[in-house]
Coordinates of C-alpha atoms in Angstrom, one line a residue:
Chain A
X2 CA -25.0 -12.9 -65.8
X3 CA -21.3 -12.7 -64.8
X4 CA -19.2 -10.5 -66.9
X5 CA -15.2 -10.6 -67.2
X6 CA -14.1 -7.1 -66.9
X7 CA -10.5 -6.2 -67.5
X8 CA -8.7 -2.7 -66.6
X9 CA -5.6 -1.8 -68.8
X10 CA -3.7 0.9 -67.3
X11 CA -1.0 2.1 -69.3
X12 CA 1.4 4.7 -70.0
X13 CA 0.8 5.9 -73.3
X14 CA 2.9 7.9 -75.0
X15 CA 2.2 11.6 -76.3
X16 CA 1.6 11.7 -80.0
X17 CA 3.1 8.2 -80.8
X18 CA -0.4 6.6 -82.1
X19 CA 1.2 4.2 -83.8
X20 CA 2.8 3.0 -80.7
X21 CA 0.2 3.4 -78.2
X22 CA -2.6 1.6 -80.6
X23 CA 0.3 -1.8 -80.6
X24 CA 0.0 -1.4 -77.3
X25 CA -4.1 -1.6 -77.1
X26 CA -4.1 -4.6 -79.7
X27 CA -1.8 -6.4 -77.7
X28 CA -4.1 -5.7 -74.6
X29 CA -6.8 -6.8 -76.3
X30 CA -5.5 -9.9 -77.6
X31 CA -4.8 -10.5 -73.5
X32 CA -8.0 -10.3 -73.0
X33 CA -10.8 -12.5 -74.7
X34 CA -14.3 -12.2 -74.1
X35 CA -14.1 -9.6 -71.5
X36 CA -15.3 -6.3 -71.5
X37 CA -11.8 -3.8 -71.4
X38 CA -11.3 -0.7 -70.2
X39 CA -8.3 2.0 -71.0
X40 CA -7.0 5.3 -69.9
X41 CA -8.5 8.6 -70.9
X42 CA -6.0 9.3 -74.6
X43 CA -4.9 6.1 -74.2
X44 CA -4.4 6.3 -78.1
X45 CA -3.3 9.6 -78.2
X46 CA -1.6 10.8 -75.1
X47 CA -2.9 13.8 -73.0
X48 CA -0.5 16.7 -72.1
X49 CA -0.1 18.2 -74.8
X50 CA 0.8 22.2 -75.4
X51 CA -1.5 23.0 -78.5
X52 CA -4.7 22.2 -79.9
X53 CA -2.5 21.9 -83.1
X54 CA -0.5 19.2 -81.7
X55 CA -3.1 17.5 -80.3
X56 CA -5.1 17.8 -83.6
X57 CA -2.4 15.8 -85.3
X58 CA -3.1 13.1 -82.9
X59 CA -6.8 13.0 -83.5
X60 CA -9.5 10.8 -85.8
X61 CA -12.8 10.3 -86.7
X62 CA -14.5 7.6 -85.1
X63 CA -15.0 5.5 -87.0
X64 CA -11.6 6.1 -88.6
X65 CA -8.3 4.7 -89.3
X66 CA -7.6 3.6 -85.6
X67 CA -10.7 2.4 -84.2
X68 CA -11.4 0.7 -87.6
X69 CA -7.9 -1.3 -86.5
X70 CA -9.5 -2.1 -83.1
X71 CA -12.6 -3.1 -84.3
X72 CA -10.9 -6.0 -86.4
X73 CA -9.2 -7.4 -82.6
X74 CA -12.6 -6.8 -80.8
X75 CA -14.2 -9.7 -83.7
X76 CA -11.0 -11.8 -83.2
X77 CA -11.0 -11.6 -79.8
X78 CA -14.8 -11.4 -79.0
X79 CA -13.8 -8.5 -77.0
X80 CA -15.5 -5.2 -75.7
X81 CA -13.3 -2.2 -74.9
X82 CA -14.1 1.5 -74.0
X83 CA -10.9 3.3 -75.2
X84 CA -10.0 6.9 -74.6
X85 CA -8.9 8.4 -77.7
X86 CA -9.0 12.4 -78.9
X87 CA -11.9 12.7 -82.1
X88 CA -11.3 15.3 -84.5
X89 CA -15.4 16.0 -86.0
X90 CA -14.2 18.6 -88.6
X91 CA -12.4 21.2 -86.8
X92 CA -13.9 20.3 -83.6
X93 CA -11.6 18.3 -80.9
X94 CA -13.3 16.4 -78.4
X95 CA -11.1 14.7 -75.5
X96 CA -13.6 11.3 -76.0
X97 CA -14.1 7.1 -75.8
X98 CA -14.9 5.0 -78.0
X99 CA -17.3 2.0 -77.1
X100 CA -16.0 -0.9 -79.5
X101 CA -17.2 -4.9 -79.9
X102 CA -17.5 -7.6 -82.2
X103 CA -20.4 -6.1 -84.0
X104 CA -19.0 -2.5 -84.9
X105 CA -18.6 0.8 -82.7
X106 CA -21.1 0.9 -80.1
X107 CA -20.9 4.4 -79.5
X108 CA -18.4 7.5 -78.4
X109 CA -18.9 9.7 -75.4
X110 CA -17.5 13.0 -75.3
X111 CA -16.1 14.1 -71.9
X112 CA -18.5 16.5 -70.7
X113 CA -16.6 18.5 -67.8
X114 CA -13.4 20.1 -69.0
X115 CA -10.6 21.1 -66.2
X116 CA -7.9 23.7 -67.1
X117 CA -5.3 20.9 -67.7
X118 CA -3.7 18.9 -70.0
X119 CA -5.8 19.0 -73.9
X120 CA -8.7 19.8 -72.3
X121 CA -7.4 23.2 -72.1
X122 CA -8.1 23.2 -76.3
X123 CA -11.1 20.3 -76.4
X124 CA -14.8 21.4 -77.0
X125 CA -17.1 20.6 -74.0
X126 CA -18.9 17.5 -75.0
X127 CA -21.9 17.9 -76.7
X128 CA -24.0 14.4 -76.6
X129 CA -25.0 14.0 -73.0
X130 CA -24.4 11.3 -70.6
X131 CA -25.6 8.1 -72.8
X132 CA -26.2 4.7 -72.1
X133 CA -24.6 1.7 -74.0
X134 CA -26.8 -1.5 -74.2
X135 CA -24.4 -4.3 -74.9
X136 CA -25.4 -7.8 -75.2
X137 CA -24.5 -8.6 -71.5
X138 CA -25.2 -5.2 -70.1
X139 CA -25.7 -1.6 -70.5
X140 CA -22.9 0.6 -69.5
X141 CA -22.2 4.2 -69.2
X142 CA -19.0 6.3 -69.5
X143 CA -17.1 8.9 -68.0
X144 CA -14.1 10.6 -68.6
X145 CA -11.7 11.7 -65.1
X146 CA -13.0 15.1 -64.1
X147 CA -16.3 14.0 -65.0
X148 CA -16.7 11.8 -61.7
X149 CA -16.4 14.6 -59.7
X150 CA -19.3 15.8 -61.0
X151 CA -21.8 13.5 -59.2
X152 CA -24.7 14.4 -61.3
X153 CA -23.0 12.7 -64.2
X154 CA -23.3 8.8 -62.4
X155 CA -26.7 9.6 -61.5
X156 CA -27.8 10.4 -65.1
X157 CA -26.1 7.4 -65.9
X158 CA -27.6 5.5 -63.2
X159 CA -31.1 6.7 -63.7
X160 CA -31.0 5.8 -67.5
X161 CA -30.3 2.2 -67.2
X162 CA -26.4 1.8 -66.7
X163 CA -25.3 -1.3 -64.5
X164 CA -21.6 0.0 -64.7
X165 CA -19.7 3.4 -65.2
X166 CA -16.1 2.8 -67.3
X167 CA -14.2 5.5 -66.3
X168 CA -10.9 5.9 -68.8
X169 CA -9.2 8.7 -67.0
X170 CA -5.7 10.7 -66.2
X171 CA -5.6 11.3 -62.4
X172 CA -2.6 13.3 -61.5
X173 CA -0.9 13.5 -57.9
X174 CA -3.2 16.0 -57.2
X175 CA -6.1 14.1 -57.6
X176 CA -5.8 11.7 -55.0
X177 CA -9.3 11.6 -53.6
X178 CA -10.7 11.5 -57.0
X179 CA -8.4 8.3 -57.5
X180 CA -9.2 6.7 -53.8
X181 CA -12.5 7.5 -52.9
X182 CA -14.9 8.6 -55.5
X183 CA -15.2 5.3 -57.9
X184 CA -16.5 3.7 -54.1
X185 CA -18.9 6.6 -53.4
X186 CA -20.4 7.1 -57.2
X187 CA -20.8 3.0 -57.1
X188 CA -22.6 3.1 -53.4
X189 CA -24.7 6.0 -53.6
X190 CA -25.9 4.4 -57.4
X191 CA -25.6 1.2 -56.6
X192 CA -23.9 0.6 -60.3
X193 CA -20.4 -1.1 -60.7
X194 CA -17.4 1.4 -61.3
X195 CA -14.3 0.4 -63.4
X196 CA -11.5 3.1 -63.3
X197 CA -9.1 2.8 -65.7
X198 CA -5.9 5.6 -64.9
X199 CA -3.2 6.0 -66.3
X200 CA 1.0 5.5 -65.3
X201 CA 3.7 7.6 -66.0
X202 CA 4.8 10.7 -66.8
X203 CA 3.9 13.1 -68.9
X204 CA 4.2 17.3 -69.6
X205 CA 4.9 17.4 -66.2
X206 CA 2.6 15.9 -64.3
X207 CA 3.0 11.9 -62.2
X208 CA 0.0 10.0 -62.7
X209 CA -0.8 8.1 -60.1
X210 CA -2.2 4.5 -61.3
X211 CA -4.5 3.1 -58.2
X212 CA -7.6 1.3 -61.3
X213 CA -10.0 0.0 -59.6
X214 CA -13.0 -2.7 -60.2
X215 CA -15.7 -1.6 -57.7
X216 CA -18.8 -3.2 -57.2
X217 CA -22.3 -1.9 -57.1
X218 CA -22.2 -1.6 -53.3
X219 CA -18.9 0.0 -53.5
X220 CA -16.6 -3.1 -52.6
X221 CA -13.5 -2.9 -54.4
X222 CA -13.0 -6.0 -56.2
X223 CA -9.8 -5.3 -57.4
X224 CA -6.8 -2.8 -57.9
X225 CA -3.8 -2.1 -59.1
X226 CA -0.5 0.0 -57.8
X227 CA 1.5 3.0 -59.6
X228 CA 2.9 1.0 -62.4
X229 CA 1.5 -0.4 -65.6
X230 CA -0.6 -3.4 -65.0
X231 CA -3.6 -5.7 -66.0
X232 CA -6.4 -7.3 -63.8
X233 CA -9.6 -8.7 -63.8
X234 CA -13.1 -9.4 -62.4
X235 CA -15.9 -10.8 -63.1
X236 CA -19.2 -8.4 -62.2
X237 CA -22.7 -9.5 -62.2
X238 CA -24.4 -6.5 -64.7
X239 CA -27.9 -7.2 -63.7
X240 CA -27.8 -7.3 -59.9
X241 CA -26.9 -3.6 -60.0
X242 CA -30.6 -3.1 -61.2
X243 CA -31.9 -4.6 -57.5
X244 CA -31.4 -1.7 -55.8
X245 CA -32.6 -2.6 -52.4
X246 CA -29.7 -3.1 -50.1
X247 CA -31.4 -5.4 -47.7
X248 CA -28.7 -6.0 -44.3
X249 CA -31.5 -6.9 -41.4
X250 CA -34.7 -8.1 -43.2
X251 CA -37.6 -5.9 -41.8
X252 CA -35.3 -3.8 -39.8
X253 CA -32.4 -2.2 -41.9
X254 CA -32.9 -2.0 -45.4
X255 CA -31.9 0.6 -48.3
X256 CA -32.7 1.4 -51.6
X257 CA -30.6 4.9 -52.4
X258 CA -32.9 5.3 -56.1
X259 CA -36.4 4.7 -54.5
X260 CA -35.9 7.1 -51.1
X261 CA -34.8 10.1 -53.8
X262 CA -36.9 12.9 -53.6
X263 CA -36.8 14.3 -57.6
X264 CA -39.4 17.1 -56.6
X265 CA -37.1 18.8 -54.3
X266 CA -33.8 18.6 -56.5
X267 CA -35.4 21.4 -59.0
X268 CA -32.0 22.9 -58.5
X269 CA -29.6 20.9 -60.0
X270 CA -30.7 21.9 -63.4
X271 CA -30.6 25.7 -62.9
X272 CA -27.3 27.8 -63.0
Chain B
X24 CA -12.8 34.5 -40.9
X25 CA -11.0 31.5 -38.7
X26 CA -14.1 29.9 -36.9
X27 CA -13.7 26.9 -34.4
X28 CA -16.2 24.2 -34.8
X29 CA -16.2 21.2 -32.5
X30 CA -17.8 18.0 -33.0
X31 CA -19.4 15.9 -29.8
X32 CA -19.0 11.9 -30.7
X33 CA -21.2 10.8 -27.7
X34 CA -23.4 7.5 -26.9
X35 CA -26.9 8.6 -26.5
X36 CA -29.3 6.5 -24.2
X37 CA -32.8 5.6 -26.3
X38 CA -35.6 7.2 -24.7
X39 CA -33.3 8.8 -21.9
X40 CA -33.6 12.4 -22.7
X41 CA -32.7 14.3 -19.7
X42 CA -29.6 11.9 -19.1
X43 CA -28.9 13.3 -23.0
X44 CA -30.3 16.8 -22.2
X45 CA -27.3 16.8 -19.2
X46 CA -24.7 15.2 -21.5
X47 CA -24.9 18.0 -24.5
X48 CA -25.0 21.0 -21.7
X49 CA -22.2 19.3 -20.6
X50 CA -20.8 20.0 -23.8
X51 CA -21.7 22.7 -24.8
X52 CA -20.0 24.0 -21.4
X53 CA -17.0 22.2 -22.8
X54 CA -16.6 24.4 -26.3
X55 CA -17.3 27.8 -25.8
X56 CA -17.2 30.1 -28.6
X57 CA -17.2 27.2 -31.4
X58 CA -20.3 26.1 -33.7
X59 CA -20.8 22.6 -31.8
X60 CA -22.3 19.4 -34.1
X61 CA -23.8 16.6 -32.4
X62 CA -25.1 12.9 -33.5
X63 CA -28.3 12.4 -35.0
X64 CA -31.2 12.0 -32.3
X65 CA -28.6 12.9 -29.7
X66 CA -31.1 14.2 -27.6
X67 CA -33.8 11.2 -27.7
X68 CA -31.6 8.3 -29.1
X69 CA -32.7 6.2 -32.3
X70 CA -33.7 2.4 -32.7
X71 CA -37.2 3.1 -31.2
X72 CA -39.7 0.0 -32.1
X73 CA -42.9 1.7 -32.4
X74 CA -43.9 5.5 -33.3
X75 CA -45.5 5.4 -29.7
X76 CA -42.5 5.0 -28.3
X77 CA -40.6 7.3 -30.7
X78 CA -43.2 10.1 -30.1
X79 CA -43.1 9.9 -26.2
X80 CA -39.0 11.4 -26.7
X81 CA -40.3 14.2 -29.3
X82 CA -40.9 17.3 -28.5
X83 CA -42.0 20.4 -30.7
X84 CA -39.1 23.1 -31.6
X85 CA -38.7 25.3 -29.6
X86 CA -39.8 23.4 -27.0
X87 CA -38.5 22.2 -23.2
X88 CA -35.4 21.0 -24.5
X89 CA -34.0 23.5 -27.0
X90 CA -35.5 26.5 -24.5
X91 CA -32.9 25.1 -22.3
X92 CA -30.0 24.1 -24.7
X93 CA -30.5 28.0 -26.1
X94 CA -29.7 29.7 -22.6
X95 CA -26.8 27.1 -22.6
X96 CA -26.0 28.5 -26.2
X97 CA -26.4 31.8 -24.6
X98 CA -24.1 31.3 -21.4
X99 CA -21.2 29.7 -23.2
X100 CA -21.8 31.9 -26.8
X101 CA -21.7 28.8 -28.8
X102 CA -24.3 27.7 -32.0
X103 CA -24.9 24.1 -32.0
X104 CA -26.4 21.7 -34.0
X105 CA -28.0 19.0 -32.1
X106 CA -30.0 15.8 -33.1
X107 CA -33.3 15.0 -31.6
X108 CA -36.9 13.9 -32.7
X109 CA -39.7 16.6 -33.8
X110 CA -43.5 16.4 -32.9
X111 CA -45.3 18.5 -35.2
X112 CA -48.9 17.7 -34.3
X113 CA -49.7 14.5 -34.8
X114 CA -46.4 14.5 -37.4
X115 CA -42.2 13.1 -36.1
X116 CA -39.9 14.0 -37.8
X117 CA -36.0 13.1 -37.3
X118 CA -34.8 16.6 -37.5
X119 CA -31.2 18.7 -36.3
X120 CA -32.3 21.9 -34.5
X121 CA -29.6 24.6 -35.2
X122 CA -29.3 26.7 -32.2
X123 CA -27.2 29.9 -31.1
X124 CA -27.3 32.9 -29.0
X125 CA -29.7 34.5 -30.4
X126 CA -32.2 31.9 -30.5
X127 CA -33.4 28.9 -32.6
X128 CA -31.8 29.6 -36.0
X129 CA -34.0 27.0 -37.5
X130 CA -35.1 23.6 -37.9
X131 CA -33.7 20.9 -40.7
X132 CA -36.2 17.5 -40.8
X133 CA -34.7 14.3 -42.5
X134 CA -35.5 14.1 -46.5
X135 CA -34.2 10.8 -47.3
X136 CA -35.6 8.2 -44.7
X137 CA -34.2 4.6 -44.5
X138 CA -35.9 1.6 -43.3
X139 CA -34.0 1.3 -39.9
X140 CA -34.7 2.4 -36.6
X141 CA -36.9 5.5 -35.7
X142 CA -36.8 6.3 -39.8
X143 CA -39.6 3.5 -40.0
X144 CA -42.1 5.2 -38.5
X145 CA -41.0 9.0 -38.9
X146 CA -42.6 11.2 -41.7
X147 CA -39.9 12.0 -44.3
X148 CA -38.6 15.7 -44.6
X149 CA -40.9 18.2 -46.1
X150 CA -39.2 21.5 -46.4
X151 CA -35.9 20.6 -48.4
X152 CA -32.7 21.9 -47.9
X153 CA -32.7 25.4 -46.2
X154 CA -29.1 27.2 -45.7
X155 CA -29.1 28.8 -42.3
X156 CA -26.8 32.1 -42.4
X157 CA -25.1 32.3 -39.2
X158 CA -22.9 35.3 -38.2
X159 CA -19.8 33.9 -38.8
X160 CA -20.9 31.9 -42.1
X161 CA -23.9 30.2 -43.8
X162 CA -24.2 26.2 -43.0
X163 CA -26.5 23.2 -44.4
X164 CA -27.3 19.8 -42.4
X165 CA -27.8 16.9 -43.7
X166 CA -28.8 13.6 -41.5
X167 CA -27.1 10.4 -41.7
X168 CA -28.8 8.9 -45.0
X169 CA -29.4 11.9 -46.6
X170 CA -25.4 11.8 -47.5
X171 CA -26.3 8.9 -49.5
X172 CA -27.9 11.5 -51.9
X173 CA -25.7 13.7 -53.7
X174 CA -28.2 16.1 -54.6
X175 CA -28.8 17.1 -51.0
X176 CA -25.2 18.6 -50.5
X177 CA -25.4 19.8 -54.1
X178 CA -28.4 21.7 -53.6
X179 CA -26.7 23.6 -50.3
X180 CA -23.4 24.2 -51.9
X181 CA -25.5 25.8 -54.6
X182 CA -27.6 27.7 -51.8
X183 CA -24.5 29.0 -50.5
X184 CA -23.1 26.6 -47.8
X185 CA -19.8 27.1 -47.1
X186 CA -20.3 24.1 -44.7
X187 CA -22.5 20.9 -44.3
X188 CA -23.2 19.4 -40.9
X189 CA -24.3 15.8 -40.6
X190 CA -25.6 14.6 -37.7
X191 CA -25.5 10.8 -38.0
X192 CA -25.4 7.1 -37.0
X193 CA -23.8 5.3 -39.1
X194 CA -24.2 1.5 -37.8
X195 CA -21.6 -0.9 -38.9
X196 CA -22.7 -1.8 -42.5
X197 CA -22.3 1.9 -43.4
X198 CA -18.5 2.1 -43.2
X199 CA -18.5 3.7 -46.6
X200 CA -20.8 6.3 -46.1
X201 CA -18.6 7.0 -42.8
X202 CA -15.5 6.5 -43.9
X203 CA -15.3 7.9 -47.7
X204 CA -18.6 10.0 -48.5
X205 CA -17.6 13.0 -46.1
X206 CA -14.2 13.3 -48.0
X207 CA -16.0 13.0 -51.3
X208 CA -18.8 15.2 -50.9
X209 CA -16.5 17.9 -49.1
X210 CA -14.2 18.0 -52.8
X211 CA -17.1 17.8 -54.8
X212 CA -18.7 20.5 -53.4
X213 CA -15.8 22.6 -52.4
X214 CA -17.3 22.8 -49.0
X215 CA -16.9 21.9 -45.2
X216 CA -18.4 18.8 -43.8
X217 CA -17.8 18.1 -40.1
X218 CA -19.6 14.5 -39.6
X219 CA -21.0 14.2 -36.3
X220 CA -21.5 10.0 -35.8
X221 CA -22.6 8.7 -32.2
X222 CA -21.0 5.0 -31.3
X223 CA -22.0 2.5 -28.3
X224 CA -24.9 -0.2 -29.3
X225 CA -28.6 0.4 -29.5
X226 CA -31.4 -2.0 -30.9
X227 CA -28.7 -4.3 -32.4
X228 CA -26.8 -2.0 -34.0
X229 CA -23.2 -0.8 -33.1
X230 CA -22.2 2.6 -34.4
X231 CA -19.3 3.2 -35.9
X232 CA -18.0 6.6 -34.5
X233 CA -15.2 7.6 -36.7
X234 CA -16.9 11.4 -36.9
X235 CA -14.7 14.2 -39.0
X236 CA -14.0 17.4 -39.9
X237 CA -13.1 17.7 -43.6
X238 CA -12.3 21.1 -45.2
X239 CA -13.7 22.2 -48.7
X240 CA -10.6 20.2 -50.4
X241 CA -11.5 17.1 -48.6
X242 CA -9.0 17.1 -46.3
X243 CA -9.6 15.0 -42.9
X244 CA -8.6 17.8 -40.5
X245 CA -9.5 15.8 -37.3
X246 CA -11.1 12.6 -37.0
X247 CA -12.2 10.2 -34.0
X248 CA -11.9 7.0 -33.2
X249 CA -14.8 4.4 -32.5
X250 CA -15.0 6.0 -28.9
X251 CA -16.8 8.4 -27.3
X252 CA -14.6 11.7 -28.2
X253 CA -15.1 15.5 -28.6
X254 CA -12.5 17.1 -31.1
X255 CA -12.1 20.6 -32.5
X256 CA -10.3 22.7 -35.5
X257 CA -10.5 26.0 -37.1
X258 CA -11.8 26.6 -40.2
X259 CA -12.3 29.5 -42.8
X260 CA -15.9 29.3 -44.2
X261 CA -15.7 32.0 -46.9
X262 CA -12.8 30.1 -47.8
X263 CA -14.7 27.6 -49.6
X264 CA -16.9 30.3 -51.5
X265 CA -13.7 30.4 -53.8
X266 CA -14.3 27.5 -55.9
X267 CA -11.3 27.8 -58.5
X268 CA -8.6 25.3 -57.0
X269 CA -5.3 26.4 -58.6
X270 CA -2.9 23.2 -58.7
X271 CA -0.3 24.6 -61.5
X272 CA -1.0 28.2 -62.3
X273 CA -2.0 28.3 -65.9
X274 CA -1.2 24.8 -66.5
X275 CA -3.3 22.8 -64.0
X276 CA -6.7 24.7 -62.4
X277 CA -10.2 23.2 -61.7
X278 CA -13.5 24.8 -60.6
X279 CA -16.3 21.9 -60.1
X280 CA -18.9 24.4 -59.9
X281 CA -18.4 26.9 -62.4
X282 CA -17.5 23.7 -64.6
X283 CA -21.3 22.2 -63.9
X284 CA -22.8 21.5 -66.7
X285 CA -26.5 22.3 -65.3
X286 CA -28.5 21.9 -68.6
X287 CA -27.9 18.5 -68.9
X288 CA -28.8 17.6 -65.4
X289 CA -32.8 18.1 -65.9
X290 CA -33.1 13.9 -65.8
X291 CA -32.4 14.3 -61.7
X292 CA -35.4 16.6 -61.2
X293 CA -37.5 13.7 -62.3
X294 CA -38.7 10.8 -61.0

């Protein structure tokens, strides 16, 4: 089944929830019946200086914000995976929220933590890599840093996901993490890759932009530049679950899930 | 310590192997001093129809061949790793025999087979991902395919590779592994990967060429063209035993190993 994806990158604004949540529901509103994707903090910002500030920037989910969203995803028949921060008492987790229709679908909690940004005063994710089975497809999420940790996609991958929304904050720095790791993560696991970054500036640090809609063999579908914009695709969920690659029948043909070898990758799961 | 490693982009001839015997002591003549990577099978070439035909280029390790690319290794002081096809009894394995003054430093056979070429009929890997510690540094190979799998380079980075070679040949519908998994895999991993492609047709297939050497940032440090080519640059293997990557000091710093978050990887150790 063909699904409309849309990307949303923006340049939110530090601490101004208010404004940055005007700007999702306009987004939204953009964007019937597609499955949308947003920046890591889209709601929240990112480079902030203290878990204090950031704290004052944070909700429950559900809560106050996403309960907001939740009334455009009905009006709009919309999906969206939106990077917010998630106070859970005094914890702080840098997370998404998986919205639709029906309710919240879920919230992942970014699992890898770099020394930047709020992540500097966020608790490490504590849920695991899940998988989110929507009515037109199951989906996994990551958060930025996470995709450079290629174990993530394949956990993802090996549970059921047909495509990884990424919500993240590449800075200049991060320019192969931008360029070339949606299209490896979506080869190598033959699963569709959305990348959602951000624009802007912020604390500091250029963000660099460059979203990208890649498919399951790593084609890039779609992309954006270094400014705020909005595109679209429209991704077949379920052919990411055929993972044979066939390009000669009988002579060249692939399948990068069935040729692992799980009994020789003990390793991975020791420190 | 500054090592210079040289990479051999050369057209091997199927079947031919003492025309491909003379074109690697060529080479080897040619790079004195350096750790030398050649192309997958560069001793025997690749899109063999039949195992007969496959097993008439094999030889066992050491054997005829290597006993006379180690006295090359020898005379010119260089370590190479060089492409060919095993014969382990009645067993063939596409392997990389890694090679220095000193003798055969050991053997690495293909884990992760495709269905193309001599990989139809050879028997897939069966002793993992061994690190082979070399004077000057420690290095993993990987074949062609096998970069397909993240876990493979994982597993070496974690077994102390400073760098991976890949001895490959990478036909024209693998532009992404070629182009953008060298680069990804050499961040990821905050380790070396000098790509060793072969080009010219065999079988039907055209090889791409477009071999590399990346440093443990993914940096392209040379690169070829589609042509036979033979290019060289220094690099600093302990280098990449550092894995902390300090963008911002304080502000901006990332370590994708330390940051692993092994405990919730166990789903890649099974099938």
């Amino acid at each position: 089944m063909n699904v409309r994806v849309s990307v949303h990158q923006m340049n939110p604004r530090r601490g101004d929830v208010d404004a940055n949540l005007e700007a999702i529901l306009e987004a939204l509103a953009g964007a019937p019946g597609s499955l949308a994707v947003f920046p890591e903090c889209a709601l929240t910002g990112y480079a902030f200086e203290s878990k204090e500030e950031a704290l004052a920037a944070a909700e429950s989910v559900p809560g106050p914000s996403t309960d907001t969203l939740l009334e455009a995803c009905r009006d709009h028949d919309v999906w969206a995976v939106v990077g917010l921060l998630e106070r859970d008492g005094d914890r702080l987790f840098n997370a998404a929220a998986v919205l639709g229709p029906e309710g919240v679908e879920g919230v992942y909690r970014k699992m890898h933590l770099p020394y930047l940004g709020v992540d500097r005063f966020a608790d490490p994710g504590d849920l695991g890599f899940p998988v989110f089975r929507l009515p037109f497809g199951t989906i996994g999420v990551l958060i930025c840093y996470d995709l450079s940790f290629p174990e993530a996609a394949r956990v993802l991958k090996l549970d059921g996901a047909q495509a990884i929304c990424v919500p993240t904050n590449w800075p200049e720095a991060a320019s192969v993490s931008c360029d070339f790791s949606p299209i490896v993560r979506a080869q190598e696991n033959h699963v569709h890759v959305l990348t959602a970054n951000r624009v802007g500036e912020e604390g500091g640090f250029r963000f660099l932009g460059r979203s990208r809609i890649c498919d399951f063999q790593g084609r890039v579908l779609a992309e954006a530049g270094g400014e705020p914009a909005v595109f679209t695709a429209e991704i077949d969920f379920a052919a990411a679950d055929h993972n044979r690659v066939v390009n000669v029948p009988g002579r060249y043909e692939l399948d990068r899930i069935a040729h692992r070898r799980p009994e020789f990758y003990a390793r991975l799961a020791t420190s």
